[in-house]
Structures are given as structure tokens and as C-alpha cells.
Short mmCIF file of C-alpha atoms in Angstrom, two decimals:
data_model
loop_
_atom_site.label_atom_id
_atom_site.label_comp_id
_atom_site.label_asym_id
_atom_site.label_seq_id
_atom_site.Cartn_x
_atom_site.Cartn_y
_atom_site.Cartn_z
CA MET A 203 22.25 -20.94 18.35
CA SER A 204 20.43 -18.46 15.69
CA GLY A 205 17.43 -17.46 18.02
CA SER A 206 15.31 -14.32 16.16
CA LEU A 207 12.56 -11.85 17.64
CA VAL A 208 10.10 -10.71 16.01
CA ILE A 209 7.37 -7.73 16.69
CA ALA A 210 3.90 -8.87 15.40
CA GLY A 211 0.70 -7.11 14.78
CA LEU A 212 -2.39 -9.09 15.96
CA GLY A 213 -5.08 -5.97 14.30
CA PRO A 214 -7.88 -4.96 16.10
CA GLY A 215 -8.93 -7.90 17.65
CA ALA A 216 -10.91 -10.42 15.17
CA GLU A 217 -9.02 -13.35 13.68
CA ALA A 218 -10.44 -12.39 10.44
CA LEU A 219 -7.72 -9.26 10.72
CA VAL A 220 -4.79 -11.35 11.60
CA THR A 221 -1.94 -11.36 7.96
CA PRO A 222 -1.51 -14.87 7.05
CA GLN A 223 2.27 -13.55 8.35
CA VAL A 224 1.49 -13.35 11.22
CA THR A 225 -0.06 -16.20 12.29
CA ALA A 226 2.31 -18.27 10.15
CA ALA A 227 5.02 -16.22 12.65
CA LEU A 228 2.88 -16.86 16.06
CA ALA A 229 3.06 -21.35 14.77
CA ARG A 230 6.96 -21.52 14.07
CA ALA A 231 7.29 -19.62 18.09
CA THR A 232 8.75 -20.49 21.28
CA ASP A 233 8.32 -18.01 23.10
CA ILE A 234 5.44 -15.27 22.40
CA VAL A 235 6.13 -12.03 25.31
CA GLY A 236 3.56 -9.53 25.28
CA TYR A 237 0.88 -7.56 27.90
CA ILE A 238 -2.08 -10.05 29.32
CA PRO A 239 -4.74 -9.37 27.05
CA TYR A 240 -2.51 -9.92 24.05
CA VAL A 241 -0.68 -12.80 24.78
CA ALA A 242 -4.79 -14.44 25.54
CA ARG A 243 -5.47 -14.04 22.28
CA VAL A 244 -2.99 -16.87 20.99
CA ALA A 245 -3.82 -20.60 21.99
CA PRO A 246 -1.75 -22.58 23.75
CA ARG A 247 -0.24 -25.47 22.24
CA ASP A 248 3.18 -27.81 23.22
CA GLY A 249 6.35 -26.08 22.61
CA LEU A 250 5.27 -22.66 22.80
CA THR A 251 5.60 -20.34 26.60
CA LEU A 252 3.74 -17.58 27.11
CA HIS A 253 4.84 -14.44 28.71
CA ALA A 254 2.22 -12.18 30.31
CA SER A 255 2.74 -8.88 31.62
CA ASP A 256 1.12 -6.09 32.77
CA ASN A 257 0.79 -2.67 30.97
CA ARG A 258 3.57 0.65 31.72
CA VAL A 259 6.86 -2.51 31.24
CA GLU A 260 7.12 -1.90 27.74
CA LEU A 261 10.79 -1.88 28.49
CA ASP A 262 11.48 -4.72 30.68
CA ARG A 263 9.08 -6.72 29.28
CA SER A 264 11.28 -6.14 25.52
CA ARG A 265 14.42 -6.41 27.59
CA HIS A 266 13.14 -9.95 28.39
CA ALA A 267 12.02 -10.61 25.06
CA LEU A 268 15.29 -9.58 23.70
CA GLU A 269 17.53 -11.90 25.92
CA MET A 270 15.25 -15.11 25.03
CA ALA A 271 16.41 -14.29 20.98
CA ALA A 272 19.76 -13.88 22.55
CA ALA A 273 19.69 -17.62 23.78
CA GLY A 274 18.15 -18.98 21.46
CA ARG A 275 14.39 -19.16 21.56
CA HIS A 276 12.19 -18.10 18.75
CA VAL A 277 10.34 -15.28 20.38
CA VAL A 278 7.38 -13.63 19.49
CA VAL A 279 6.24 -9.99 21.09
CA VAL A 280 2.52 -10.01 20.42
CA SER A 281 1.29 -6.32 20.24
CA SER A 282 -2.85 -5.66 19.39
CA GLY A 283 -3.37 -3.36 16.34
CA ASP A 284 0.20 -2.48 14.29
CA PRO A 285 3.15 -2.79 16.18
CA GLY A 286 4.57 0.52 14.87
CA VAL A 287 1.69 2.70 16.09
CA PHE A 288 1.99 3.46 19.78
CA ALA A 289 3.18 -0.20 20.43
CA MET A 290 5.88 -2.59 20.95
CA ALA A 291 8.34 -1.85 18.21
CA ALA A 292 9.09 1.52 19.25
CA ALA A 293 9.93 -0.09 22.70
CA VAL A 294 11.78 -2.82 21.62
CA PHE A 295 14.25 -0.25 19.81
CA GLU A 296 14.82 1.63 22.01
CA ALA A 297 15.61 -1.72 24.58
CA VAL A 298 17.65 -2.98 21.70
CA GLU A 299 19.71 0.63 21.19
CA SER A 300 20.96 1.03 24.83
CA GLY A 301 21.36 -3.06 25.41
CA PRO A 302 24.30 -5.28 24.89
CA PRO A 303 26.05 -3.95 21.69
CA ALA A 304 25.10 -8.19 20.55
CA TRP A 305 21.41 -7.44 20.68
CA ARG A 306 21.97 -5.64 16.93
CA ASP A 307 22.94 -8.47 15.04
CA LEU A 308 19.97 -9.93 16.04
CA GLN A 309 17.40 -11.27 13.32
CA ILE A 310 14.86 -8.80 13.99
CA GLU A 311 11.19 -8.69 11.84
CA VAL A 312 8.53 -6.30 12.45
CA LEU A 313 5.21 -7.87 11.24
CA PRO A 314 2.81 -4.97 10.56
CA GLY A 315 -1.18 -5.55 11.30
CA ILE A 316 -4.31 -3.41 10.96
CA THR A 317 -3.98 -0.90 13.62
CA ALA A 318 -7.21 0.84 15.25
CA MET A 319 -7.53 3.96 13.50
CA LEU A 320 -8.35 1.99 9.55
CA ALA A 321 -10.45 -0.62 11.16
CA ALA A 322 -12.57 1.76 12.95
CA ALA A 323 -12.32 4.48 10.21
CA ALA A 324 -13.54 1.32 7.85
CA ARG A 325 -16.53 0.60 10.39
CA VAL A 326 -18.02 3.57 9.36
CA GLY A 327 -17.39 4.99 5.60
CA ALA A 328 -13.96 6.53 4.99
CA PRO A 329 -12.50 9.47 7.60
CA LEU A 330 -9.45 9.46 6.58
CA GLY A 331 -9.99 9.79 3.51
CA HIS A 332 -7.50 12.90 3.04
CA ASP A 333 -4.43 13.89 4.48
CA PHE A 334 -5.09 12.63 8.40
CA CYS A 335 -2.39 12.30 11.47
CA ALA A 336 -2.43 10.41 14.47
CA ILE A 337 -1.59 12.08 18.12
CA ASN A 338 -0.99 9.18 21.48
CA LEU A 339 -3.37 11.36 23.67
CA SER A 340 -1.98 9.90 26.89
CA ASP A 341 0.40 12.37 28.37
CA ASN A 342 2.73 9.47 30.25
CA LEU A 343 5.57 9.40 27.72
CA LYS A 344 5.41 13.63 26.81
CA PRO A 345 4.76 17.24 28.03
CA TRP A 346 0.83 17.81 28.37
CA ALA A 347 1.82 20.71 26.34
CA LEU A 348 2.83 18.91 23.49
CA ILE A 349 -0.13 17.81 23.27
CA GLU A 350 -1.70 20.64 22.33
CA LYS A 351 0.41 21.94 20.79
CA ARG A 352 0.22 19.10 18.23
CA LEU A 353 -3.61 19.29 18.32
CA ARG A 354 -4.37 23.28 17.35
CA LEU A 355 -1.61 22.69 14.34
CA ALA A 356 -3.15 19.29 13.51
CA ALA A 357 -6.42 21.67 13.08
CA GLU A 358 -4.57 24.82 11.47
CA ALA A 359 -3.46 22.03 8.56
CA ASP A 360 -6.97 20.69 8.41
CA PHE A 361 -6.03 17.34 8.85
CA ALA A 362 -8.54 14.33 9.73
CA MET A 363 -7.40 13.23 12.62
CA ALA A 364 -7.02 9.69 15.02
CA PHE A 365 -6.88 9.47 18.64
CA TYR A 366 -5.31 6.73 20.23
CA ASN A 367 -5.42 6.45 24.12
CA PRO A 368 -7.77 9.22 24.56
CA ARG A 369 -9.23 8.25 28.00
CA SER A 370 -7.58 5.83 31.46
CA LYS A 371 -8.67 6.03 34.50
CA ALA A 372 -5.77 7.52 35.78
CA ARG A 373 -6.18 9.64 33.69
CA PRO A 374 -9.58 11.33 33.26
CA ASP A 375 -9.93 15.08 32.58
CA GLY A 376 -7.55 15.07 29.49
CA PHE A 377 -10.35 14.18 27.22
CA ALA A 378 -12.24 17.27 28.02
CA ARG A 379 -8.96 19.61 27.72
CA VAL A 380 -8.74 18.00 24.14
CA LEU A 381 -12.49 18.36 23.39
CA GLU A 382 -12.52 21.89 24.38
CA ILE A 383 -9.19 23.12 22.33
CA LEU A 384 -10.90 20.79 19.38
CA ASN A 385 -14.11 23.04 19.13
CA GLU A 386 -12.50 25.52 20.08
CA ALA A 387 -9.82 25.17 16.81
CA CYS A 388 -12.00 24.01 14.34
CA ALA A 389 -15.03 26.14 15.61
CA ASP A 390 -17.13 23.53 13.36
CA THR A 391 -20.05 20.23 13.61
CA ARG A 392 -17.51 17.77 11.75
CA PRO A 393 -18.51 14.45 12.87
CA MET A 394 -16.72 13.10 15.37
CA ILE A 395 -16.37 9.61 15.69
CA PHE A 396 -16.36 6.96 18.94
CA ALA A 397 -15.37 3.14 18.22
CA ARG A 398 -15.01 0.92 21.16
CA ALA A 399 -13.75 -2.59 20.66
CA VAL A 400 -13.83 -2.33 17.00
CA SER A 401 -14.00 -6.03 15.27
CA THR A 402 -14.51 -8.06 18.63
CA PRO A 403 -17.72 -8.04 19.97
CA GLU A 404 -17.80 -5.76 22.54
CA GLU A 405 -17.64 -3.14 19.09
CA ALA A 406 -19.63 -0.12 19.70
CA ILE A 407 -19.60 2.88 18.00
CA ARG A 408 -21.24 5.96 18.08
CA ILE A 409 -20.76 8.64 15.91
CA VAL A 410 -21.60 12.52 17.05
CA SER A 411 -20.79 16.35 15.59
CA LEU A 412 -18.08 17.79 17.69
CA PRO A 413 -19.52 19.88 19.90
CA GLU A 414 -22.29 16.95 21.11
CA ALA A 415 -19.13 15.37 22.00
CA ARG A 416 -18.41 14.06 26.00
CA PRO A 417 -15.35 12.96 27.73
CA GLU A 418 -17.44 9.77 29.20
CA MET A 419 -18.37 8.40 25.33
CA ALA A 420 -14.22 7.02 25.50
CA ASP A 421 -11.85 4.73 27.44
CA MET A 422 -9.23 2.83 27.00
CA ARG A 423 -10.49 1.04 24.46
CA THR A 424 -11.49 3.54 22.75
CA ILE A 425 -10.24 5.15 19.24
CA VAL A 426 -11.22 8.45 18.53
CA LEU A 427 -12.00 9.59 15.15
CA LEU A 428 -12.28 13.53 14.33
CA GLY A 429 -13.33 14.23 10.43
CA ASN A 430 -11.91 17.31 8.59
CA SER A 431 -13.64 20.22 7.90
CA THR A 432 -14.86 18.84 4.55
CA THR A 433 -15.68 15.67 6.12
CA ARG A 434 -19.57 14.62 4.43
CA LEU A 435 -22.31 12.83 6.96
CA ILE A 436 -24.32 10.44 4.70
CA THR A 437 -27.72 9.98 6.11
CA ARG A 438 -29.75 7.05 5.23
CA ASP A 439 -32.07 4.36 7.19
CA GLY A 440 -29.35 2.56 9.41
CA ALA A 441 -25.84 4.12 10.81
CA PRO A 442 -24.83 6.79 8.47
CA ILE A 443 -21.52 6.87 6.32
CA VAL A 444 -18.87 9.28 7.31
CA TYR A 445 -16.42 10.14 4.53
CA THR A 446 -13.96 12.29 3.58
CA PRO A 447 -13.98 13.15 0.16
CA ARG A 448 -10.38 13.28 -1.98
CA SER A 449 -10.45 16.33 -3.26
CA VAL A 450 -10.22 19.88 -1.80
CA PRO A 451 -11.75 22.58 -4.38
CA MET A 452 -8.61 24.11 -6.52
CA ASP A 453 -9.74 27.82 -5.35
CA ALA A 454 -9.68 27.25 -1.43
CA ALA A 455 -6.49 29.47 -0.31
CA PRO A 456 -4.12 28.91 2.37
CA GLU A 457 -4.16 31.34 4.87
CA MET B 196 -32.42 -9.47 -5.66
CA SER B 197 -30.39 -8.01 -2.74
CA GLY B 198 -26.40 -7.50 -3.85
CA SER B 199 -23.53 -6.27 -2.28
CA LEU B 200 -20.76 -3.75 -2.48
CA VAL B 201 -17.34 -4.41 -0.52
CA ILE B 202 -14.48 -2.24 -0.58
CA ALA B 203 -11.46 -3.95 0.15
CA GLY B 204 -7.85 -3.73 0.82
CA LEU B 205 -5.32 -5.93 -0.70
CA GLY B 206 -2.71 -4.46 1.20
CA PRO B 207 0.93 -3.70 -0.32
CA GLY B 208 1.24 -6.88 -2.36
CA ALA B 209 2.31 -9.75 -0.52
CA GLU B 210 -0.39 -12.23 -0.18
CA ALA B 211 0.69 -12.84 3.22
CA LEU B 212 -0.10 -8.86 4.11
CA VAL B 213 -3.80 -10.27 2.67
CA THR B 214 -6.50 -10.48 5.83
CA PRO B 215 -8.42 -14.34 5.76
CA GLN B 216 -11.66 -11.25 5.73
CA VAL B 217 -10.77 -10.06 2.76
CA THR B 218 -9.77 -13.63 0.85
CA ALA B 219 -13.55 -14.93 2.06
CA ALA B 220 -14.49 -11.58 0.55
CA LEU B 221 -13.05 -12.10 -3.16
CA ALA B 222 -14.08 -16.26 -2.75
CA ARG B 223 -17.80 -14.55 -2.34
CA ALA B 224 -17.82 -11.97 -5.16
CA THR B 225 -19.21 -12.06 -8.25
CA ASP B 226 -17.42 -9.33 -9.62
CA ILE B 227 -14.49 -7.08 -8.72
CA VAL B 228 -13.56 -3.84 -9.76
CA GLY B 229 -10.50 -1.69 -9.67
CA TYR B 230 -7.41 -0.34 -11.35
CA ILE B 231 -5.54 -2.67 -13.61
CA PRO B 232 -2.75 -3.75 -11.59
CA TYR B 233 -4.94 -4.41 -8.28
CA VAL B 234 -7.50 -6.39 -9.97
CA ALA B 235 -4.83 -8.37 -11.95
CA ARG B 236 -3.49 -9.52 -8.40
CA VAL B 237 -7.35 -11.85 -8.04
CA ALA B 238 -7.10 -15.19 -9.37
CA PRO B 239 -9.85 -15.69 -12.00
CA ARG B 240 -12.06 -18.65 -11.20
CA ASP B 241 -15.41 -19.90 -12.51
CA GLY B 242 -18.34 -17.33 -12.18
CA LEU B 243 -16.26 -13.90 -11.29
CA THR B 244 -15.83 -10.97 -13.81
CA LEU B 245 -13.11 -9.08 -13.56
CA HIS B 246 -13.38 -5.90 -14.33
CA ALA B 247 -9.84 -3.68 -14.97
CA SER B 248 -9.88 -0.19 -15.27
CA ASP B 249 -7.50 2.77 -15.89
CA ASN B 250 -5.67 5.14 -13.49
CA ARG B 251 -8.22 8.35 -13.11
CA VAL B 252 -11.52 7.05 -13.70
CA GLU B 253 -12.08 6.60 -9.70
CA LEU B 254 -15.98 8.45 -10.23
CA ASP B 255 -16.53 6.27 -13.05
CA ARG B 256 -15.13 3.05 -11.38
CA SER B 257 -17.71 3.53 -8.16
CA ARG B 258 -20.14 4.06 -10.16
CA HIS B 259 -20.03 0.51 -12.76
CA ALA B 260 -19.71 -0.95 -8.72
CA LEU B 261 -22.51 0.64 -7.61
CA GLU B 262 -24.88 -0.17 -10.55
CA MET B 263 -23.51 -3.96 -10.63
CA ALA B 264 -24.50 -3.72 -6.43
CA ALA B 265 -27.97 -2.47 -7.33
CA ALA B 266 -28.40 -5.11 -9.64
CA GLY B 267 -28.40 -8.06 -7.61
CA ARG B 268 -24.13 -8.42 -7.78
CA HIS B 269 -21.97 -9.34 -4.99
CA VAL B 270 -19.14 -6.11 -6.31
CA VAL B 271 -15.95 -6.40 -4.84
CA VAL B 272 -13.92 -2.90 -5.27
CA VAL B 273 -10.34 -3.53 -4.94
CA SER B 274 -7.62 -1.24 -4.00
CA SER B 275 -3.93 -1.71 -2.90
CA GLY B 276 -3.01 -1.04 0.78
CA ASP B 277 -6.25 -0.17 2.66
CA PRO B 278 -8.83 1.35 0.70
CA GLY B 279 -9.66 4.45 3.10
CA VAL B 280 -5.78 5.91 2.59
CA PHE B 281 -5.83 7.35 -0.54
CA ALA B 282 -7.91 4.79 -1.86
CA MET B 283 -11.05 3.77 -3.41
CA ALA B 284 -13.27 4.07 -0.28
CA ALA B 285 -13.32 8.02 -0.87
CA ALA B 286 -14.70 7.72 -4.27
CA VAL B 287 -17.23 5.25 -4.15
CA PHE B 288 -19.32 7.38 -1.12
CA GLU B 289 -18.56 10.43 -3.16
CA ALA B 290 -20.52 8.55 -6.01
CA VAL B 291 -23.12 7.54 -3.29
CA GLU B 292 -23.61 11.09 -2.14
CA SER B 293 -23.86 12.20 -5.83
CA GLY B 294 -26.15 9.07 -6.88
CA PRO B 295 -29.87 7.58 -7.56
CA PRO B 296 -31.08 7.58 -3.46
CA ALA B 297 -31.28 3.71 -3.37
CA TRP B 298 -27.39 3.41 -3.79
CA ARG B 299 -28.10 4.66 -0.08
CA ASP B 300 -29.25 1.68 1.25
CA LEU B 301 -26.94 -0.63 -0.28
CA GLN B 302 -24.98 -3.23 1.22
CA ILE B 303 -21.31 -1.36 1.92
CA GLU B 304 -19.36 -2.85 3.41
CA VAL B 305 -15.32 -1.72 3.93
CA LEU B 306 -12.29 -4.20 4.48
CA PRO B 307 -9.49 -2.65 5.98
CA GLY B 308 -6.43 -4.16 4.50
CA ILE B 309 -1.80 -2.89 5.10
CA THR B 310 -1.09 0.44 4.39
CA ALA B 311 1.77 0.73 2.67
CA MET B 312 3.51 2.97 5.26
CA LEU B 313 2.98 0.77 7.58
CA ALA B 314 4.01 -2.14 6.15
CA ALA B 315 7.10 0.19 4.50
CA ALA B 316 7.71 1.01 8.50
CA ALA B 317 7.35 -2.14 9.17
CA ARG B 318 10.70 -3.21 7.11
CA VAL B 319 12.74 -0.66 8.44
CA GLY B 320 12.46 -0.19 12.54
CA ALA B 321 9.64 2.13 13.82
CA PRO B 322 9.85 5.28 12.34
CA LEU B 323 6.28 6.30 12.75
CA GLY B 324 6.79 4.89 16.41
CA HIS B 325 5.30 8.51 17.99
CA ASP B 326 2.73 10.60 16.97
CA PHE B 327 2.66 11.39 12.92
CA CYS B 328 0.61 11.81 9.80
CA ALA B 329 -0.02 10.29 6.04
CA ILE B 330 -0.34 13.81 3.13
CA ASN B 331 -0.68 12.58 -0.36
CA LEU B 332 1.90 14.60 -2.08
CA SER B 333 0.00 14.41 -5.57
CA ASP B 334 -1.62 18.10 -6.68
CA ASN B 335 -4.19 16.42 -9.29
CA LEU B 336 -6.75 16.78 -6.59
CA LYS B 337 -6.21 19.48 -4.56
CA PRO B 338 -4.75 23.10 -4.90
CA TRP B 339 -0.44 22.89 -4.02
CA ALA B 340 -0.63 25.80 -1.73
CA LEU B 341 -2.44 23.18 0.83
CA ILE B 342 -0.10 20.74 0.17
CA GLU B 343 2.96 23.45 1.39
CA LYS B 344 1.03 24.80 4.11
CA ARG B 345 0.60 21.19 6.07
CA LEU B 346 4.46 20.01 4.89
CA ARG B 347 4.95 23.35 6.56
CA LEU B 348 2.68 23.01 9.97
CA ALA B 349 3.32 19.03 10.72
CA ALA B 350 7.21 20.12 10.68
CA GLU B 351 6.39 22.59 13.28
CA ALA B 352 4.05 20.09 15.03
CA ASP B 353 7.24 17.25 14.92
CA PHE B 354 4.83 14.85 13.39
CA ALA B 355 6.58 12.03 11.92
CA MET B 356 5.88 11.72 8.31
CA ALA B 357 4.48 9.54 5.36
CA PHE B 358 3.99 11.03 2.02
CA TYR B 359 1.95 9.02 -0.14
CA ASN B 360 2.38 9.49 -4.44
CA PRO B 361 5.39 10.95 -4.01
CA ARG B 362 6.29 12.03 -7.56
CA SER B 363 4.80 11.20 -11.30
CA LYS B 364 5.90 11.78 -14.66
CA ALA B 365 3.47 14.11 -14.86
CA ARG B 366 4.35 15.18 -12.13
CA PRO B 367 7.78 15.16 -12.17
CA ASP B 368 8.75 18.46 -10.16
CA GLY B 369 6.56 18.43 -7.49
CA PHE B 370 8.01 16.36 -4.67
CA ALA B 371 11.57 18.88 -5.51
CA ARG B 372 9.69 21.22 -3.79
CA VAL B 373 8.75 18.98 -1.26
CA LEU B 374 12.22 17.99 -0.36
CA GLU B 375 13.18 21.90 -0.07
CA ILE B 376 10.29 23.12 1.86
CA LEU B 377 11.05 19.95 4.39
CA ASN B 378 14.73 20.67 4.63
CA GLU B 379 14.25 24.30 5.42
CA ALA B 380 11.47 23.92 7.72
CA CYS B 381 13.38 20.45 9.90
CA ALA B 382 16.87 22.13 9.57
CA ASP B 383 18.72 19.09 10.78
CA THR B 384 19.29 15.30 8.93
CA ARG B 385 16.71 13.11 10.14
CA PRO B 386 16.13 9.94 8.74
CA MET B 387 14.29 9.97 5.14
CA ILE B 388 13.25 6.44 4.34
CA PHE B 389 12.64 5.85 0.50
CA ALA B 390 10.72 2.18 -0.01
CA ARG B 391 9.63 1.66 -3.16
CA ALA B 392 7.27 -1.64 -3.55
CA VAL B 393 7.47 -2.79 -0.36
CA SER B 394 6.74 -6.86 0.38
CA THR B 395 6.75 -7.03 -3.75
CA PRO B 396 10.05 -9.09 -5.37
CA GLU B 397 10.93 -5.58 -6.77
CA GLU B 398 10.89 -4.69 -3.28
CA ALA B 399 13.81 -1.36 -2.37
CA ILE B 400 14.74 0.21 0.37
CA ARG B 401 16.89 2.82 0.67
CA ILE B 402 17.42 5.01 4.09
CA VAL B 403 19.54 8.56 3.65
CA SER B 404 19.61 11.97 5.58
CA LEU B 405 17.18 14.40 4.73
CA PRO B 406 19.75 16.89 3.30
CA GLU B 407 20.63 13.77 0.99
CA ALA B 408 17.39 12.65 -0.24
CA ARG B 409 17.02 13.75 -3.86
CA PRO B 410 13.80 13.66 -5.95
CA GLU B 411 14.87 11.00 -8.27
CA MET B 412 14.86 8.43 -5.30
CA ALA B 413 11.31 8.26 -5.39
CA ASP B 414 8.61 7.25 -8.15
CA MET B 415 4.64 5.92 -8.26
CA ARG B 416 5.29 3.09 -6.42
CA THR B 417 7.28 4.95 -3.56
CA ILE B 418 6.00 5.40 0.27
CA VAL B 419 8.67 8.08 1.83
CA LEU B 420 8.59 8.47 5.40
CA LEU B 421 10.28 10.54 7.51
CA GLY B 422 11.36 10.78 10.87
CA ASN B 423 10.81 13.20 13.47
CA SER B 424 13.02 15.61 15.49
CA THR B 425 14.15 12.60 17.76
CA THR B 426 13.44 9.80 15.32
CA ARG B 427 17.11 7.56 15.83
CA LEU B 428 19.38 5.26 13.57
CA ILE B 429 20.78 1.97 15.16
CA THR B 430 24.29 1.13 13.50
CA ARG B 431 24.86 -2.30 13.25
CA ASP B 432 26.48 -4.89 10.58
CA GLY B 433 23.65 -4.91 7.52
CA ALA B 434 20.69 -2.56 7.36
CA PRO B 435 20.76 0.12 10.11
CA ILE B 436 17.18 0.62 12.39
CA VAL B 437 14.61 4.04 12.33
CA TYR B 438 12.84 4.37 14.81
CA THR B 439 11.38 6.97 16.14
CA PRO B 440 10.77 7.03 20.54
CA ARG B 441 7.51 6.60 22.24
CA SER B 442 9.14 9.60 24.66
CA VAL B 443 9.52 13.11 24.74
CA PRO B 444 11.30 14.89 27.50
CA MET B 445 9.21 16.39 30.01
CA ASP B 446 10.83 18.90 29.73
CA ALA B 447 10.69 19.75 26.23
CA ALA B 448 8.84 23.17 26.07
CA PRO B 449 6.90 23.50 22.99
CA GLU B 450 7.37 26.95 21.78
#
């Protein structure tokens, strides 16, 4: 009995952003495992069992998926965006490493998806068009001091930045502190982009300067992007374009 | 006469990784513009003109695409991977900003794609499963000192890292210096991944420890990934799995 486990990225929301590779994997699956709203994106059909679970149970969910694959099922674990970016792939491999040795020999495949920061960047231009970093602002699984340290070093490196999980009901205050640190470290008016529910009917995008940014502009469905010190805003009728040039002047001397 | 310009990401190579949104845009186009090997990925058909150009002419290519869109054509500029990650989107917007004011009012849309680092990460596990950065190692458009500065700060921040354009015939020595700096700054045996031509028939993936990495393991078709200080290697029959855990111990005190 030879089962399989696929960890698939559904992209940010629109069907038109799901890769054919992922669509084919969903069509072959016997079982879909994932967080409730992501499993809800998979159409029910005969022979397919949907296993939806709540947030913050990623390891239990991973073990369940691995057990089913070990029992011969064809399991797809679904993530929003890309499964390797602050999503289910790392959780599944944590479960593999700490689980029964036989789990290591399962056929496991990760299928990439369009991650939220790239979908959001595309909607406003090319704000991540030069070197950049991606930081998860949730301190559920790491010390807050490490987030602060990374923000300061990312500003010093002059990376454009993408922030996942900026704010939740359980963590209403952290993002206010993030904005304080970024304003202090960047000390300019570079553009910040709040992109909510990108590619869905509820999509809402707001572009402000960093000093104008307010904590309540973000929630858990928002991805936040910040330009680097050279990021440009092209004004025009309608929404402006934000892009980060490919070049840094050759006489720009790092300190 | 109302033309349009779409900047589309073709993903890393496989057809199964091209989004339906991009496939639809290619089907509507009158003109395809891009670097020779990327234009070669678009099937010729009646009514479609292919405009392939050589490397390093990104601004000329962008102006050509904008001129055609302004003249009423439906132009798609194709990039490998995602157009917003070290690819054509920033070049097009540079051309818009410095070009005739009428170009600002053109209908311009960026369609995201699967970028190489995420396709490569998926092939080995989840090496970018925690905070990470993406750095273009070409010094064609930025001072070398800035690359060195960013490498050191990224190591200090303990980001996992993805390196685009690690090495070319015109820049044979830079990547050797990158490996020296990373070994000095990281001072451990974390995994480094060399992923060449991901998702194509020529795909070749090699996983080594950072001290084992050699410059000649990379060329311009290679994306290089480096774990952070916590990245794990799961050994098994066949290729190992590389993943970066989602958690950092809560007592890990940043300096």
C-alpha cells in the first residue's frame, strides 16, 4: 500500500493563481488536510474526504496527514500562498523528524504557490524589485526581541521588506511597536503598502508613507510591504505605481 | 486605440508552474517582448509577434514594449520566475517614470509567477520556512561593497538566504568571496542548496554544508539557498530533506 503526501500552495485566493500542478494534485487526492478556510477552497467530490481543522494546530494536522499517507491514502495538505513561506511545509517536516522512522520513507512532495508578498507587490508595481526580506511578525513561535533585532538589521541593510501576520486580535499591540522601530530606523517617507485579501473579491490596497502608517491599517488578512531607501512612487490618475529601482548608484558608500 | 501592457511571470520553467492568469494573458497578446530564452517558451501563433532581445538591454526592451502598448498593441513582457523579483517589472517602471507622461496612463498590469527561490525550496523541503532574505549577487547595478554589507547583516539577523545570479562568465570571482564572507559570518555547517534549472529536464540539485560549498557549484542558471542557524537536515534513503523550523526557542536572547 503506497500512499503519498503532497504539500500544496493554493496561492493568495484567486483560482487563476493556482498552478496547474496543484490543480492536478488536488484532482488525484483521496484526502485534503488544512486550515478551515483553505480546505473550503477545494471543491468536494466523490472519493475525496475533506479534513478541515482550526488554526494553531499545525503539528497535530501534520501528524494526521502523515498517518493517512502511511496508511496508503493520497493526501494533500493545503496552504494559502506558498507552503514553504510561513505555512505548512515546515510544520510537516517537523512532524516527520520527530515521528516514526517509517515517515521518512514516505513519498512527500512540496508544490510551490504564489505567496502573498509577490501577489501584493504585483498589484502596486514592483516594490520588491531589489534585495528584500520577509519577516513573520507573529511572536507565537519566536521571542519578540528577535523580531525587533531583525527589523533593525533589515533597515540597516536597506532591504525592502515584506511582513506576514502583522496583527491579530491576540496580538493587537506588536504592530504599533513595529511601526515605531521602522520609523526610527528608516527615518524617511518611503512607501508602505497594506494589501488585504489580495486577488479576492475583498481585496483592498492602501499605499501610505511610512510615517503615515497606523496599526489599524493591518489585520491578519493583510500583508504589509515596505520599500527601501530608493523606492519610487509614480503618481498618475488613479492608483500610484510603487517600484524599487534595480540600480544603486555605484558611489553609494556603505558605512 | 487602447493598448495594454502586461508584465508576466512564466515561473521557473515547467509548464505546470505557469498560472492560468498568465496563460490567459499570453493567449490575448498581440506582441511578446523579452529575453530570448523566455520568449522561446511562448508558442507562436497567427496574430502574435515575438520580439526576443538579448540580455542586459532591459530598459530598451521596456521602452519598446511601452511604445507598442501606446500605439494600441496588447503587449506581454515575459520574465522567468516572478517579474517583480530581480526581473522585468522594475525595469518597465523605470522606463515609465523617465518616459513620456502619456505612458503613465497606460493600462499596465503585473502578473506574479513562481519565483526560482520558492521552486528550489520546494524541491528540498522548506529551507525558507522562517524569516529569510533574497539577494541578487550580481554587481552590474550595485556596488560590490553593498553586497558584502548585506551578507554580513543578513547573517547577523540569522535570516535564511536566497541568492539570485550567483555567478556568471563575466563575474567568475564574486561568488568565491561570497562564500568566504558567509563562512566567516555564519561559522557553522548549515546546509547550502545549489538548485540548477529547477523544474526543467536539466534540473540538478546538490545539498552541501556551507564549508563544503565551492564557487564552481553555481552558474547563472543556479539559485543558491542557505539555511539559518537552526535549519535541519533529515537524512533518509535518497535525497535528504532540508527545513527551517517555524520556532525559535523563547529563551534565545539576541545579543
